[in-house]
mmCIF file of C-alpha atoms and ligand atoms in Angstrom:
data_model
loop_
_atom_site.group_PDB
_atom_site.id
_atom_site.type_symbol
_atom_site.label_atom_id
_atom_site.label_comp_id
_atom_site.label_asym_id
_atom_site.label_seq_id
_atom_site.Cartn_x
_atom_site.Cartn_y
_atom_site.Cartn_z
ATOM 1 C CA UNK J 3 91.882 99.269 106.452
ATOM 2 C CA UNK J 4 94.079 96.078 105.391
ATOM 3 C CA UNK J 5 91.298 93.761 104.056
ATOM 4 C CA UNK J 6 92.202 90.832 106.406
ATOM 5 C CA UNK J 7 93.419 93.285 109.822
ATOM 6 C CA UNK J 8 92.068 91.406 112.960
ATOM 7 C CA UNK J 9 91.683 87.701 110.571
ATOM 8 C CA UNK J 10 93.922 84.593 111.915
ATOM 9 C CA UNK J 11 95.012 82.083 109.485
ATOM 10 C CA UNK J 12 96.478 78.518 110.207
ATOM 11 C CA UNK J 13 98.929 77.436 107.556
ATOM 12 C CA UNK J 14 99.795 73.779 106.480
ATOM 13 C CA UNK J 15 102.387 72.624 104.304
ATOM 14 C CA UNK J 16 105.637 75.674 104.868
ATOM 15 C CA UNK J 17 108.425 73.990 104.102
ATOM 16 C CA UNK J 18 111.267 76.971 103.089
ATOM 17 C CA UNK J 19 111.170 80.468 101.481
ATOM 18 C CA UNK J 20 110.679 78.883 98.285
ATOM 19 C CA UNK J 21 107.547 77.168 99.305
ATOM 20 C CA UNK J 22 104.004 78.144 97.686
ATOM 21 C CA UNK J 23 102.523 78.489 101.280
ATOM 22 C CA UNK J 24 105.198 80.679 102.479
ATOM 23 C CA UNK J 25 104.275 82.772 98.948
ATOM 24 C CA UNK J 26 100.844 82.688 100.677
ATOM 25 C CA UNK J 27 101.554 83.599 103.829
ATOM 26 C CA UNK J 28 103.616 86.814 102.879
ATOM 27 C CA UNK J 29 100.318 88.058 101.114
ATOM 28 C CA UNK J 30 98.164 87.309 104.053
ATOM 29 C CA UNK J 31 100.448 89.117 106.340
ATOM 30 C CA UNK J 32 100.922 92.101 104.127
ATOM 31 C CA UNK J 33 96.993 92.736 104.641
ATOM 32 C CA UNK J 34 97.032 92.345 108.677
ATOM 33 C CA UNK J 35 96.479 88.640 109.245
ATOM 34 C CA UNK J 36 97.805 87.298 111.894
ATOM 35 C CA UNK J 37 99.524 83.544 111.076
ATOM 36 C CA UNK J 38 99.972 80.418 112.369
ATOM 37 C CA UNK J 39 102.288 77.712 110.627
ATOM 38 C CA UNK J 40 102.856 73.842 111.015
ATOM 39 C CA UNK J 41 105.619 71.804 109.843
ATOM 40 C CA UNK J 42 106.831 68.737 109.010
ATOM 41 C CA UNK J 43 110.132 66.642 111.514
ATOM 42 C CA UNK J 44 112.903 68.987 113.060
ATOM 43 C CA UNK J 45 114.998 69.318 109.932
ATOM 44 C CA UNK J 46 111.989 71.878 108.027
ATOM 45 C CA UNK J 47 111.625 73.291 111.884
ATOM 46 C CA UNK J 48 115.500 75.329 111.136
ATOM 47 C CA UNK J 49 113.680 76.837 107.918
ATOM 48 C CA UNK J 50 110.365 77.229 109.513
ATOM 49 C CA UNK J 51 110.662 78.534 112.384
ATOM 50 C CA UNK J 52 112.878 81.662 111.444
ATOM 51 C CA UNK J 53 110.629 82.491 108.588
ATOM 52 C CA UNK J 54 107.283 82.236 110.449
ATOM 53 C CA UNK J 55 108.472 84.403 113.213
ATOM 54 C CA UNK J 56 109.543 87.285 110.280
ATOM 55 C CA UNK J 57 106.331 87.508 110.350
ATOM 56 C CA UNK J 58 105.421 87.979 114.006
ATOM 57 C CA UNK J 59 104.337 84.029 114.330
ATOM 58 C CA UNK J 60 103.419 82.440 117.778
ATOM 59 C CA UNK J 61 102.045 80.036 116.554
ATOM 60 C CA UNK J 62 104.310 77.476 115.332
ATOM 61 C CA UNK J 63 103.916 73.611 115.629
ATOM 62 C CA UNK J 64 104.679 70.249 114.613
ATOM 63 C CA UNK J 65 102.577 68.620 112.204
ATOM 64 C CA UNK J 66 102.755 65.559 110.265
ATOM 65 C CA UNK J 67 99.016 65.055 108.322
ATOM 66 C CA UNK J 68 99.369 61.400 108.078
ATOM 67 C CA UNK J 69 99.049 61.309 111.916
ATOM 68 C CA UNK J 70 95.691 62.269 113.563
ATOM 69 C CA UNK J 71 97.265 62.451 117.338
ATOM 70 C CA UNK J 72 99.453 65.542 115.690
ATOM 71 C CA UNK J 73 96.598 67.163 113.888
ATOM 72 C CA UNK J 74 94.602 66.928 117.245
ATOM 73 C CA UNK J 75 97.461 68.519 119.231
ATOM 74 C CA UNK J 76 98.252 71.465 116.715
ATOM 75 C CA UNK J 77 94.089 71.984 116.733
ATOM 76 C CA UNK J 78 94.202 72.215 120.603
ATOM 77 C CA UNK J 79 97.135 74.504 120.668
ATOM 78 C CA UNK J 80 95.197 76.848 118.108
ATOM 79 C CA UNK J 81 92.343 76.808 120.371
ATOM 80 C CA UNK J 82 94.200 77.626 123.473
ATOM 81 C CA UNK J 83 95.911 80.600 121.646
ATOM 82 C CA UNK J 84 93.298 82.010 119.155
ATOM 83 C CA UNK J 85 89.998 80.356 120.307
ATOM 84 C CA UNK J 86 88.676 80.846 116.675
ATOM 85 C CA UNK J 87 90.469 81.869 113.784
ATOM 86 C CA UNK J 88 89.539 82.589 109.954
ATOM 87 C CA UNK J 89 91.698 80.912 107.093
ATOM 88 C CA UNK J 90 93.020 77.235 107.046
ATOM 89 C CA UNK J 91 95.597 77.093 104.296
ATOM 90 C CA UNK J 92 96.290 73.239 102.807
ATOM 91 C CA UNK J 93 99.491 73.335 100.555
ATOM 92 C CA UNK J 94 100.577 69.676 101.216
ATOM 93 C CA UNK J 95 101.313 66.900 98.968
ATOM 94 C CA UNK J 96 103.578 63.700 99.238
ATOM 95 C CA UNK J 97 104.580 60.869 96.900
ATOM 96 C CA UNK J 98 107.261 58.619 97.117
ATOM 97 C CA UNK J 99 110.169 59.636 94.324
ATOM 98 C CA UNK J 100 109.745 56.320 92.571
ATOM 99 C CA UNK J 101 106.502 57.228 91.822
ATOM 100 C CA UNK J 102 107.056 60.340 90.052
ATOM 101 C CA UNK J 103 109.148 59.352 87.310
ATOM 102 C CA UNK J 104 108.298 56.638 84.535
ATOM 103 C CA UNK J 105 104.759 55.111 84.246
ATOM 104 C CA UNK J 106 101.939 55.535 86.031
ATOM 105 C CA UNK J 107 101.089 51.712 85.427
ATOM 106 C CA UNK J 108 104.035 51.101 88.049
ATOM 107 C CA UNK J 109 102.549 52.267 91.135
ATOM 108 C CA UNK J 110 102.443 50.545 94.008
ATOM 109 C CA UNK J 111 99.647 49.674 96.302
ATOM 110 C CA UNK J 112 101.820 51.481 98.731
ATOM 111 C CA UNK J 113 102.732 54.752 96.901
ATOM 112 C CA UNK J 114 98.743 54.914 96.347
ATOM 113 C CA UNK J 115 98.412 54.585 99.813
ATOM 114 C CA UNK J 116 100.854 56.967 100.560
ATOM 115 C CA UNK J 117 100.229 59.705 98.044
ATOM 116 C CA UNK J 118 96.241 59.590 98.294
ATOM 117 C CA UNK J 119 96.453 59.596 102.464
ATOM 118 C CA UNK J 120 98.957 62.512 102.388
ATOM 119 C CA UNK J 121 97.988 64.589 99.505
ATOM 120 C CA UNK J 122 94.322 64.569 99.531
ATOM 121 C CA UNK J 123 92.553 62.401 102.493
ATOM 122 C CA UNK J 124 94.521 65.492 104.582
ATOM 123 C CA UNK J 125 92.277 68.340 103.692
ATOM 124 C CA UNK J 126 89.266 66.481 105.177
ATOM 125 C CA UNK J 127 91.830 65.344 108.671
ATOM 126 C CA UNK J 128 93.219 69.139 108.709
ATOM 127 C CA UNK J 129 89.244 70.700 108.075
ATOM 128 C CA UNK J 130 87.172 67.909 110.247
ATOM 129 C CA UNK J 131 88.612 69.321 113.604
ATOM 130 C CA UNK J 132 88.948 72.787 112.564
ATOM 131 C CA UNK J 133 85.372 73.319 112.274
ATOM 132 C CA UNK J 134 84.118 74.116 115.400
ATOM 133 C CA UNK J 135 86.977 76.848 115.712
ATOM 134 C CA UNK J 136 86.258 78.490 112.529
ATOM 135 C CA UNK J 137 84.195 82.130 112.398
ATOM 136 C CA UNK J 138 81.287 82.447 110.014
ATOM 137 C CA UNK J 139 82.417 83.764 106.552
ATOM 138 C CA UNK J 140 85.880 81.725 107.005
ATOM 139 C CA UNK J 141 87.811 80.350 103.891
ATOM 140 C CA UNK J 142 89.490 77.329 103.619
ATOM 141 C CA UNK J 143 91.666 76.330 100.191
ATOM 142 C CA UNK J 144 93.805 73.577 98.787
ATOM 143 C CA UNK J 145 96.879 73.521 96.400
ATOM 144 C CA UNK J 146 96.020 71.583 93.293
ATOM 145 C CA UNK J 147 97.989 71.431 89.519
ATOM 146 C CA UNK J 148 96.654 70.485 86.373
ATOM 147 C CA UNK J 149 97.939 66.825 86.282
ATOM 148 C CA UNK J 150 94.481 66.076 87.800
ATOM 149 C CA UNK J 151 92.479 66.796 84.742
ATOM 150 C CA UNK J 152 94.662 65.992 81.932
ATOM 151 C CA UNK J 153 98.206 63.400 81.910
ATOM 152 C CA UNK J 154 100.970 65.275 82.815
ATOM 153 C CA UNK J 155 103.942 63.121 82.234
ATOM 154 C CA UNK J 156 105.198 61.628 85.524
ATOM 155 C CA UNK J 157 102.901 63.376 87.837
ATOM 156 C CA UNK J 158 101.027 60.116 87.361
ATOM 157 C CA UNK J 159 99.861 58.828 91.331
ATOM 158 C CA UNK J 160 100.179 62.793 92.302
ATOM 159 C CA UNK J 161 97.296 63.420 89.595
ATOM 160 C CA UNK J 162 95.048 60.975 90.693
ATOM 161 C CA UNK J 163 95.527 62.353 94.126
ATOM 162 C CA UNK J 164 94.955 66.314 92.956
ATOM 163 C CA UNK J 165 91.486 65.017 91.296
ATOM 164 C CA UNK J 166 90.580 63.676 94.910
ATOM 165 C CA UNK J 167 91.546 66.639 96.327
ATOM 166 C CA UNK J 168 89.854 68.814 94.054
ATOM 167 C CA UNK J 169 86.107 66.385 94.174
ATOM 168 C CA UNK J 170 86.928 66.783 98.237
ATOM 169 C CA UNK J 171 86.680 70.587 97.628
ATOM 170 C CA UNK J 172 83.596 70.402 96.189
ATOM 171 C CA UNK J 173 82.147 67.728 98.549
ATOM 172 C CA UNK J 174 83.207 69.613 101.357
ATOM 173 C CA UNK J 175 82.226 73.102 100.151
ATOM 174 C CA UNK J 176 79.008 71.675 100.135
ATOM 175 C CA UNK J 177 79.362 70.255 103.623
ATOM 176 C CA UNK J 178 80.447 73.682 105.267
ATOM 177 C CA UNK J 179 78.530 76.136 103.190
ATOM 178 C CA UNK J 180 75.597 76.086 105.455
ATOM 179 C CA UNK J 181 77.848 77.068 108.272
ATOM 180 C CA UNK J 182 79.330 79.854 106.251
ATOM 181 C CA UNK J 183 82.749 78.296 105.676
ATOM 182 C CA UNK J 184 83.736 78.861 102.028
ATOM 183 C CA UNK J 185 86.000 75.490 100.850
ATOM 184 C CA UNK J 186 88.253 76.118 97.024
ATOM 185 C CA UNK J 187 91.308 74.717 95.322
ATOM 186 C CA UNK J 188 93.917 77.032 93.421
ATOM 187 C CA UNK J 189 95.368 75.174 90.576
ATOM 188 C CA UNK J 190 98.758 76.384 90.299
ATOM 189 C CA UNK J 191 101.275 77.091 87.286
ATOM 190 C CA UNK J 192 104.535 75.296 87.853
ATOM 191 C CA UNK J 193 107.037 76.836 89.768
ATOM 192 C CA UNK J 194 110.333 75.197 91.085
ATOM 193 C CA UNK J 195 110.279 73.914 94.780
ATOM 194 C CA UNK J 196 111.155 71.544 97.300
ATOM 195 C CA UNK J 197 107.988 69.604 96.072
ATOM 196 C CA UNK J 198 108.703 69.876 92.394
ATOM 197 C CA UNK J 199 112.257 68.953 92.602
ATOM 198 C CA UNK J 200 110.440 65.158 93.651
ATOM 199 C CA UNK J 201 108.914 65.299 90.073
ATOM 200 C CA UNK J 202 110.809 63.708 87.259
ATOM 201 C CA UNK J 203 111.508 65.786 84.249
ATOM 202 C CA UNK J 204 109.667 69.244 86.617
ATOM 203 C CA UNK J 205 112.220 71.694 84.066
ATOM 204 C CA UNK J 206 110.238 70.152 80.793
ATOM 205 C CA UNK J 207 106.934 71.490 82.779
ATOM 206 C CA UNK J 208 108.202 75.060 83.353
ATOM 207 C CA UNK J 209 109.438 74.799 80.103
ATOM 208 C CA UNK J 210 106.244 73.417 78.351
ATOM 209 C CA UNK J 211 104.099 76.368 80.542
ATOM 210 C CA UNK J 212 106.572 78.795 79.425
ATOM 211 C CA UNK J 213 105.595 78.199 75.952
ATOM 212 C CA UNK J 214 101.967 77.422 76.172
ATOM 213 C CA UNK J 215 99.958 78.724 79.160
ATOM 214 C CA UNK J 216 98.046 82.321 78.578
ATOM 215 C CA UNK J 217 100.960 84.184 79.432
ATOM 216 C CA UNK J 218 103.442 82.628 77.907
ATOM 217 C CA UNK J 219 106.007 82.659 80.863
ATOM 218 C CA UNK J 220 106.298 80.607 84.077
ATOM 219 C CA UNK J 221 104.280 82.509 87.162
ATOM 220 C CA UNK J 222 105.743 83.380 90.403
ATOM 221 C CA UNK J 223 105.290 82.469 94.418
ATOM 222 C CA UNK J 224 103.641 85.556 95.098
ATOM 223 C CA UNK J 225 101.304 85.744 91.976
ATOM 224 C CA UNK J 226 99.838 82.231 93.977
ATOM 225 C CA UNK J 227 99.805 84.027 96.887
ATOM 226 C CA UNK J 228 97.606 87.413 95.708
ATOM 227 C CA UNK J 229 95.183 84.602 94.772
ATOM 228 C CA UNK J 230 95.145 82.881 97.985
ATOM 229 C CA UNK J 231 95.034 86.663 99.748
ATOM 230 C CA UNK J 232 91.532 86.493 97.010
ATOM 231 C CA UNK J 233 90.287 83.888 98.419
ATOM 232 C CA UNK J 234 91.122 84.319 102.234
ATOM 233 C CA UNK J 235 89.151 87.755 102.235
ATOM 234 C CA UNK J 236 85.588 89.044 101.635
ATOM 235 C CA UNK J 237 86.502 89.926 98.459
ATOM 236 C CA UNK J 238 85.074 86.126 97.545
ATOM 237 C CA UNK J 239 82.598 85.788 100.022
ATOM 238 C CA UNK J 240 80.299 83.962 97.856
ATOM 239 C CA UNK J 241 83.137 81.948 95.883
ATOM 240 C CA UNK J 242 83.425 78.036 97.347
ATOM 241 C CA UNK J 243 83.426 74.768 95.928
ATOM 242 C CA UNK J 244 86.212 75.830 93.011
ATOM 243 C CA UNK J 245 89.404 75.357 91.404
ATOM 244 C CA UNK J 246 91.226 78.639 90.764
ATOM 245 C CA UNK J 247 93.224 78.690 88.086
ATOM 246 C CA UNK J 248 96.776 80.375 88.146
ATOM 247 C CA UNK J 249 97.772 80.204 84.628
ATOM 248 C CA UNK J 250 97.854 76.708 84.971
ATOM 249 C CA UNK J 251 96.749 76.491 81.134
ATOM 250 C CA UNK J 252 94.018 74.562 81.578
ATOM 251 C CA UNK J 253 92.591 75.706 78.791
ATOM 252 C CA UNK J 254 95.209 75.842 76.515
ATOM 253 C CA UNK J 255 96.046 73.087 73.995
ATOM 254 C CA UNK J 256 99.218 70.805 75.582
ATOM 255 C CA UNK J 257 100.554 71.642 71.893
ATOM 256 C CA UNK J 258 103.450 73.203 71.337
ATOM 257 C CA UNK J 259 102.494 77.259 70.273
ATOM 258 C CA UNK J 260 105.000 77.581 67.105
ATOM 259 C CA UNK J 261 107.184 81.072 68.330
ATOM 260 C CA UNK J 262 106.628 82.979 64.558
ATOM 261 C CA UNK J 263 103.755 82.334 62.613
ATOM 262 C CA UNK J 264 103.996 83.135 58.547
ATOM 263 C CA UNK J 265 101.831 85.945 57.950
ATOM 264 C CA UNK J 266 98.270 84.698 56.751
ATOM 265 C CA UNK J 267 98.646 81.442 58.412
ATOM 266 C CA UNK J 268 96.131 80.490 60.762
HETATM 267 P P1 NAD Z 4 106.913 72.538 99.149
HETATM 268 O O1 NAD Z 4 107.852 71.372 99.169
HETATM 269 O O2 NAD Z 4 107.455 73.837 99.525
HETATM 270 O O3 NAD Z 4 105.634 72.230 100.039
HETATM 271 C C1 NAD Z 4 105.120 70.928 100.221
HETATM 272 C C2 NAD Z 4 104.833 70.801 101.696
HETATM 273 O O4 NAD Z 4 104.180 69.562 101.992
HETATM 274 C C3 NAD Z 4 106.104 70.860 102.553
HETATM 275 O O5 NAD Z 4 106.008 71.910 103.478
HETATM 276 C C4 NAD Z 4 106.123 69.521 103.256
HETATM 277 O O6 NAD Z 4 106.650 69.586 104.560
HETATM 278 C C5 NAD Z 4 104.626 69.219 103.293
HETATM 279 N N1 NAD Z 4 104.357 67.820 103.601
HETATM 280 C C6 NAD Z 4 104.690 66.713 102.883
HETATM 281 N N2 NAD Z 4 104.295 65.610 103.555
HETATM 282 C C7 NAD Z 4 103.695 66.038 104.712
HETATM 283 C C8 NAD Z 4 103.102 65.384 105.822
HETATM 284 N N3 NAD Z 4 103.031 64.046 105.915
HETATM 285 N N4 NAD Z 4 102.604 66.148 106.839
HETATM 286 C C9 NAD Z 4 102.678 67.502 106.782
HETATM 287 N N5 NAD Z 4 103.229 68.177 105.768
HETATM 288 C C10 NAD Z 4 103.741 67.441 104.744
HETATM 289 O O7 NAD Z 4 106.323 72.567 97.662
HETATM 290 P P2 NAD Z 4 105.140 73.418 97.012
HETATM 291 O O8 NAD Z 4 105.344 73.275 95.553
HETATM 292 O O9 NAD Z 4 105.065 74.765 97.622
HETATM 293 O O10 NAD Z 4 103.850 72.564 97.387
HETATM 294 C C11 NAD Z 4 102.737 73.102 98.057
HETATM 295 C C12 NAD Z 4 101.458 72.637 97.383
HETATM 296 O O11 NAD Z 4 101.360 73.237 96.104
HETATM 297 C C13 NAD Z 4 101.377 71.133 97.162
HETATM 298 O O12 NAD Z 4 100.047 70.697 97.380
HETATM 299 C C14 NAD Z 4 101.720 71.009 95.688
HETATM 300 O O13 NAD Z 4 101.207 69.820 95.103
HETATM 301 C C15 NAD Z 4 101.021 72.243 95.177
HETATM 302 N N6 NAD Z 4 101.393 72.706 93.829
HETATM 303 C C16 NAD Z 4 102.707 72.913 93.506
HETATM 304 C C17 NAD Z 4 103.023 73.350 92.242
HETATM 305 C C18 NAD Z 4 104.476 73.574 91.851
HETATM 306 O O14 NAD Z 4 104.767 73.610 90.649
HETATM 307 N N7 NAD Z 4 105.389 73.753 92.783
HETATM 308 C C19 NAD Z 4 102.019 73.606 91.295
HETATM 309 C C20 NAD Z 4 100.695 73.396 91.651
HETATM 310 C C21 NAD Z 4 100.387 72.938 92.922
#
C-alpha cells in the first residue's frame, strides 16, 4: 500500500514547477495523498493552477499569509471539502529585494517587519486554525536554510527570520505534541528558484555548497521532497520539534575544501 493512500495534505507556498513545495508535493502524490494548494495574487494562479490539477487537485485557493481574513477563508474551504486532513506543508518566505543584498546593518524597520511577519510569524497563522481539522498522528513542517545558524552573506533579515521559524518549530512541536500533531523544519541545500533569484549573489551559494557540503554537489527539488514525503508519513511518527537537514552543510566548515590534496597532507 502507498504509505500516505487515503492522507490529505494542504500545501502553502507553490509558486511554479521549480518551486521546493511543488518538489514536495510530487512526492506526496506519488504515495496516494491527496493535495490541496494555496497561492499567492492571480499572476502565480496561471502557474498554479495547471500544475496542482496534474495532480488531481480540487482544492486550490487564494492565499496571501500576511492576511488572516485569507487564511480563515482557505481553512473554511478545507473544512467544507475534507473535514480533516493530515499534512500542512509551510514553504513560504518573503523579503523585500533591498534587503537581500549588501549588509545586514541596513535593514529597515520595515523589511523586519515584513520578512519576520511573512516568513516566520506565518507558520503559527497557517497552524493556529488548522488545528482543530487535523487527525491524530498528523505532520506539519517548515522550509528553513542554514543562514539561520551561521552568516550567510546577504541572506541577512531572511536568517534572522529562518532562526524564528525554526525556535517556532520547536515551541510549537511542543504545543501540539500532546494532541499528536508532529511540528519539524527541513533545512534545505540551495537550489535555484523563484525565491532564490531575490537573493543577491544566490550562484556564489550553489557554488560554495557545490564545493563544501557532504556531497560535494548542489541537491535537487525532489531530493527535498523524499524528505518531506519522510516526514509527512508514519515512517517519523515519533520525529517533531526538528530541523532536517538536506545537505545543507551544516556541519561542514564554510572553508573552501582544496579539490587535490598532496599525498600525506592532512
Ligand atoms: P518559491 O519562490 O518557489 O516559493 C516561495 C513561495 O512563497 C512562493 O510560492 C510565494 O508565492 C510564497 N509567498 C511569498 N510571500 C507570500 C505571502 N505573503 N503569502 C503567501 N505565500 C507567499 O521558492 P522556494 O525556494 O521553493 O521557497 C520555498 C521555501 O523554501 C521558502 O521558505 C524558502 O526560504 C525555503 N528554502 C529555499 C531554499 C532555496 O535555495 N531555494 C533553501 C532552503 C530553504
Amino acid at each position: 500500500m502507498a504509505l500516505l493512500s487515503g492522507k490529505k495534505a494542504l500545501i502553502f507556498g507553490v509558486a511554479n514547477e521549480r518551486s521546493i513545495a511543488w518538489g514536495i508535493a510530487q512526492a506526496l502524490h506519488r504515495e496516494g495523498c491527496e493535495l490541496g494548494f494555496t497561492f499567492l495574487g492571480e499572476a502565480l494562479e496561471k502557474r498554479v493552477r495547471p500544475l496542482a490539477e496534474s495532480v488531481g487537485s480540487k482544492l486550490i485557493l487564494p492565499c496571501d499569509v500576511a492576511a488572516d481574513a485569507q487564511i480563515d477563508a482557505v481553512y473554511s474551504e478545507v473544512a467544507k471539502a475534507w473535514g480533516k486532513f493530515d499534512v500542512l506543508v509551510h514553504a513560504i518566505a518573503f523579503a523585500k529585494k533591498e534587503d537581500l543584498a549588501g549588509d545586514y546593518v541596513s535593514t529597515s524597520r520595515d523589511g523586519f517587519h515584513l520578512a519576520m511577519d511573512v516568513s516566520a510569524y506565518s507558520l503559527v497563522a497557517i497552524t493556529r486554525p488548522a488545528v482543530p481539522l487535523l487527525n491524530p498522528g498528523a505532520s506539519i513542517f517548515a522550509l528553513t536554510y542554514y543562514g539561520s545558524e551561521k552568516v550567510s552573506p546577504h541572506y541577512n533579515v531572511m536568517g534572522v527570520a529562518k532562526a524564528a521559524l525554526e525556535a517556532s518549530v520547536r515551541y510549537l512541536a511542543s504545543d501540539l505534541g500532546p494532541k499528536g500533531i508532529r511540528v519539524n523544519a527541513i533545512s534545505a541545500g540551495p537550489i535555484k528558484t523563484l525565491a532564490a533569484s531575490g537573493i543577491s549573489g544566490f550562484k556564489d551559494k550553489l557554488k560554495m555548497a557545490a564545493a563544501n557540503n557532504p556531497l560535494r554537489r548542489t541537491i535537487l527539488q525532489e531530493e527535498v521532497g523524499n524528505a518531506g514525503l519522510y516526514l509527512a508519513s508514519h515512517l517519523s511518527s515519533a520525529v517533531t520539534g526538528e530541523v532536517h537537514y538536506v545537505d545543507a552543510g551544516a556541519n561542514i566548515m564554510a572553508e573552501s575544501v582544496p579539490e587535490e590534496k598532496k599525498e600525506g597532507e592532512a
